[in-house]
Amino acid sequence: MKKLNYRPKNEGSGTIFKNPILEFLTKTHISVPLSLYTLISGCLIYYGIIEKGFETIEMVFLFFAGMFVFTFFEYMIHRFAFHFGSHEHDHDKNHISYKLHGVHHEYPRDKMRLAMPPIMALALATFFFIVYRTLMGDYVFGFLAGFLMGYTLYLSIHYSIHVFQVPNNFLKILWRHHAIHHYRQPNRAYGVSSPLWDHIFGTMPETKSKPVSEGKFIDPS
């Protein structure tokens, strides 16, 4: 893996587009997607129960199935879409890999780039609705609601990891796991909301890595 030509910066914000309108559209406050997807999920559940006649227990099962499946998509997208190739382009500001995710690695504490812009995320949600509706029919209403809430949970965890102090409880493992991905082993520890798929696919951090220091999400070295 080619060595990065920058050190992650704990202040500031990177530039993706020179056009100010396009640049503005790459940023979002975390409250926007959290509110948006919670509302959409609620509407999907309501429609599934009231209009489609699903029993509550059916919707609960579909909801949690969707949340679980999202953790797989989270891992796969992070590993193969955001870090495709050998990571050598992650630091190249003219490469699409940098624009998609490399800028986040250079400025990991930029609060306005800790969530996918709503326009792009809504387009993906529409795509997943079409795909899941085709595959599972009306079951999509419960499943997609859970899938979107899985994304909402991921956003909440990701934002918290980058902004808040490391908690002194069982959640500490998530802070340390993601910090290792950013600062020591960018080709490992792809799971954010859970290390489950890192265990399954063999991308857990190497055990020789030093433990992450306490405090906010900063370079632990």
Coordinates of C-alpha atoms in Angstrom, one line a residue:
M1 CA 0.0 0.0 0.0
K2 CA 1.4 3.4 -1.0
K3 CA 2.1 5.6 1.9
L4 CA -0.2 8.6 2.4
N5 CA 1.3 12.0 1.6
Y6 CA -0.6 13.7 4.4
R7 CA -1.3 13.2 8.1
P8 CA -5.0 13.3 9.1
K9 CA -6.0 16.7 10.2
N10 CA -8.1 17.2 13.3
E11 CA -9.3 20.7 12.2
G12 CA -10.5 22.2 8.9
S13 CA -12.4 20.8 5.9
G14 CA -11.3 19.5 2.6
T15 CA -12.4 20.7 -0.8
I16 CA -14.0 18.3 -3.3
F17 CA -15.4 20.7 -5.9
K18 CA -14.3 24.1 -7.0
N19 CA -17.9 25.0 -7.8
P20 CA -19.3 26.5 -4.6
I21 CA -22.8 25.0 -5.2
L22 CA -21.5 21.5 -5.8
E23 CA -19.2 21.9 -2.8
F24 CA -22.1 22.9 -0.6
L25 CA -24.1 19.9 -1.7
T26 CA -21.3 17.6 -0.4
K27 CA -21.9 18.6 3.2
T28 CA -24.8 18.0 5.6
H29 CA -25.5 18.5 9.2
I30 CA -26.0 15.1 10.9
S31 CA -29.5 16.0 12.1
V32 CA -30.8 16.2 8.5
P33 CA -30.3 12.5 7.5
L34 CA -31.1 11.2 11.0
S35 CA -34.5 13.0 10.9
L36 CA -35.2 12.2 7.3
Y37 CA -34.6 8.4 7.5
T38 CA -36.4 8.1 10.8
L39 CA -39.4 9.7 9.2
I40 CA -39.2 7.6 6.1
S41 CA -38.9 4.4 8.1
G42 CA -41.9 5.4 10.2
C43 CA -43.9 6.0 7.1
L44 CA -42.9 2.6 5.6
I45 CA -43.9 0.8 8.8
Y46 CA -47.2 2.7 9.0
Y47 CA -48.0 1.8 5.4
G48 CA -47.1 -1.8 5.9
I49 CA -49.4 -2.2 8.9
I50 CA -52.3 0.0 8.0
E51 CA -52.4 -0.2 4.2
K52 CA -50.9 -3.7 3.6
G53 CA -52.3 -5.4 6.7
F54 CA -49.1 -6.9 8.1
E55 CA -49.2 -8.1 11.7
T56 CA -47.0 -6.2 14.1
I57 CA -44.8 -9.3 14.8
E58 CA -44.2 -9.6 11.0
M59 CA -43.1 -6.0 10.7
V60 CA -40.8 -6.4 13.8
F61 CA -39.1 -9.5 12.2
L62 CA -38.7 -7.7 8.8
F63 CA -37.4 -4.6 10.5
F64 CA -34.6 -6.3 12.4
A65 CA -33.8 -8.5 9.3
G66 CA -33.3 -5.2 7.4
M67 CA -31.1 -3.7 10.1
F68 CA -28.9 -6.9 10.1
V69 CA -28.6 -6.9 6.3
F70 CA -27.6 -3.3 6.4
T71 CA -24.5 -4.1 8.5
F72 CA -23.4 -6.3 5.7
F73 CA -23.9 -3.6 3.1
E74 CA -22.1 -1.1 5.4
Y75 CA -19.0 -3.3 5.4
M76 CA -19.1 -4.1 1.7
I77 CA -19.6 -0.5 0.6
H78 CA -16.9 0.8 3.0
R79 CA -14.4 -1.9 1.9
F80 CA -15.0 -2.2 -1.9
A81 CA -16.6 1.2 -2.9
F82 CA -14.9 3.7 -0.6
H83 CA -11.6 1.8 -0.5
F84 CA -11.5 0.1 -3.8
G85 CA -8.2 -1.0 -5.3
S86 CA -5.1 -1.0 -3.2
H87 CA -5.8 2.2 -1.3
E88 CA -3.1 4.0 -3.3
H89 CA -5.7 6.5 -4.6
D90 CA -7.2 7.3 -1.3
H91 CA -4.9 10.3 -0.9
D92 CA -4.9 11.5 -4.5
K93 CA -7.1 14.6 -4.5
N94 CA -7.8 14.3 -8.2
H95 CA -9.0 10.7 -7.9
I96 CA -12.7 9.7 -7.4
S97 CA -11.6 7.6 -4.4
Y98 CA -10.5 10.8 -2.6
K99 CA -13.7 12.6 -3.4
L100 CA -15.9 9.7 -2.2
H101 CA -14.1 8.9 1.0
G102 CA -10.4 10.0 1.1
V103 CA -11.4 13.5 2.1
H104 CA -13.0 12.0 5.2
H105 CA -9.7 10.3 6.1
E106 CA -7.7 13.5 5.6
Y107 CA -10.2 15.5 7.7
P108 CA -11.8 12.9 10.0
R109 CA -13.3 15.4 12.4
D110 CA -15.1 17.5 9.8
K111 CA -18.6 17.4 11.2
M112 CA -20.3 18.3 7.9
R113 CA -18.9 15.3 6.1
L114 CA -19.7 12.6 8.5
A115 CA -22.9 11.6 6.6
M116 CA -23.7 11.0 3.0
P117 CA -25.4 14.1 1.4
P118 CA -29.2 13.6 1.5
I119 CA -29.7 13.9 -2.2
M120 CA -27.3 11.0 -2.9
A121 CA -28.6 8.9 0.0
L122 CA -32.2 9.4 -1.1
A123 CA -31.3 8.3 -4.6
L124 CA -29.8 5.1 -3.1
A125 CA -32.8 4.6 -0.9
T126 CA -35.0 4.8 -3.9
F127 CA -32.8 2.3 -5.7
F128 CA -32.9 -0.2 -2.8
F129 CA -36.7 0.2 -2.6
I130 CA -37.0 -0.7 -6.3
V131 CA -34.7 -3.7 -5.9
Y132 CA -36.2 -5.0 -2.7
R133 CA -39.8 -4.4 -3.9
T134 CA -38.9 -6.5 -7.0
L135 CA -37.4 -9.3 -4.9
M136 CA -39.8 -9.4 -1.9
G137 CA -42.9 -7.6 -2.9
D138 CA -44.8 -5.9 0.0
Y139 CA -42.3 -7.3 2.5
V140 CA -40.2 -4.3 1.4
F141 CA -42.1 -2.0 3.8
G142 CA -40.8 -3.6 6.9
F143 CA -37.5 -4.7 5.6
L144 CA -36.5 -1.3 4.1
A145 CA -37.6 0.5 7.2
G146 CA -35.1 -1.6 9.2
F147 CA -32.5 -1.2 6.5
L148 CA -32.8 2.6 6.6
M149 CA -32.8 2.6 10.4
G150 CA -29.6 0.5 10.3
Y151 CA -28.1 3.3 8.2
T152 CA -29.4 5.8 10.8
L153 CA -27.8 3.8 13.6
Y154 CA -24.6 3.7 11.6
L155 CA -24.6 7.4 11.1
S156 CA -25.2 8.0 14.8
I157 CA -22.4 5.8 15.8
H158 CA -20.0 7.1 13.1
Y159 CA -20.7 10.7 14.1
S160 CA -20.3 10.0 17.8
I161 CA -17.0 8.2 17.3
H162 CA -15.6 11.2 15.4
V163 CA -17.0 13.9 17.7
F164 CA -17.4 12.7 21.2
Q165 CA -15.1 11.4 23.9
V166 CA -14.4 7.7 24.1
P167 CA -17.0 6.2 26.4
N168 CA -15.9 4.2 29.4
N169 CA -18.2 1.3 28.7
F170 CA -18.7 -1.5 26.2
L171 CA -19.0 0.9 23.3
K172 CA -15.3 1.8 23.7
I173 CA -14.4 -1.1 21.3
L174 CA -16.2 0.7 18.4
W175 CA -14.2 3.9 19.0
R176 CA -10.9 2.0 19.1
H177 CA -11.8 -0.2 16.1
H178 CA -12.6 2.8 13.9
A179 CA -9.6 4.8 15.1
I180 CA -7.3 2.0 14.0
H181 CA -8.9 2.1 10.6
H182 CA -8.2 5.8 10.2
Y183 CA -4.8 6.1 11.7
R184 CA -3.0 2.8 11.5
Q185 CA -4.5 0.1 9.3
P186 CA -6.8 1.7 6.6
N187 CA -7.0 -1.7 4.9
R188 CA -8.6 -3.3 7.9
A189 CA -11.4 -2.6 10.4
Y190 CA -14.1 -1.6 7.9
G191 CA -17.0 -2.2 10.2
V192 CA -18.2 0.9 12.0
S193 CA -21.4 -0.1 13.7
S194 CA -20.1 -3.6 14.4
P195 CA -16.8 -5.5 13.9
L196 CA -18.9 -8.6 13.0
W197 CA -18.1 -8.7 9.3
D198 CA -14.4 -7.9 9.9
H199 CA -14.3 -11.1 11.9
I200 CA -16.1 -13.1 9.2
F201 CA -14.0 -11.8 6.3
G202 CA -10.6 -11.7 8.1
T203 CA -10.1 -7.9 8.2
M204 CA -9.8 -7.4 11.9
P205 CA -6.8 -5.2 12.8
E206 CA -3.5 -7.0 13.3
T207 CA -3.0 -7.8 17.0
K208 CA 0.4 -6.0 17.0
S209 CA -1.4 -2.7 16.7
K210 CA -1.1 -0.5 19.8
P211 CA -4.2 0.2 21.7
V212 CA -6.0 3.5 21.0
S213 CA -5.5 6.2 23.6
E214 CA -8.4 7.6 25.5
G215 CA -10.0 11.0 24.7
K216 CA -11.6 12.3 21.5
F217 CA -11.1 10.7 18.1
I218 CA -7.5 11.8 17.4
D219 CA -4.3 10.2 16.2
P220 CA -3.7 7.6 18.8
S221 CA 0.1 7.4 18.1

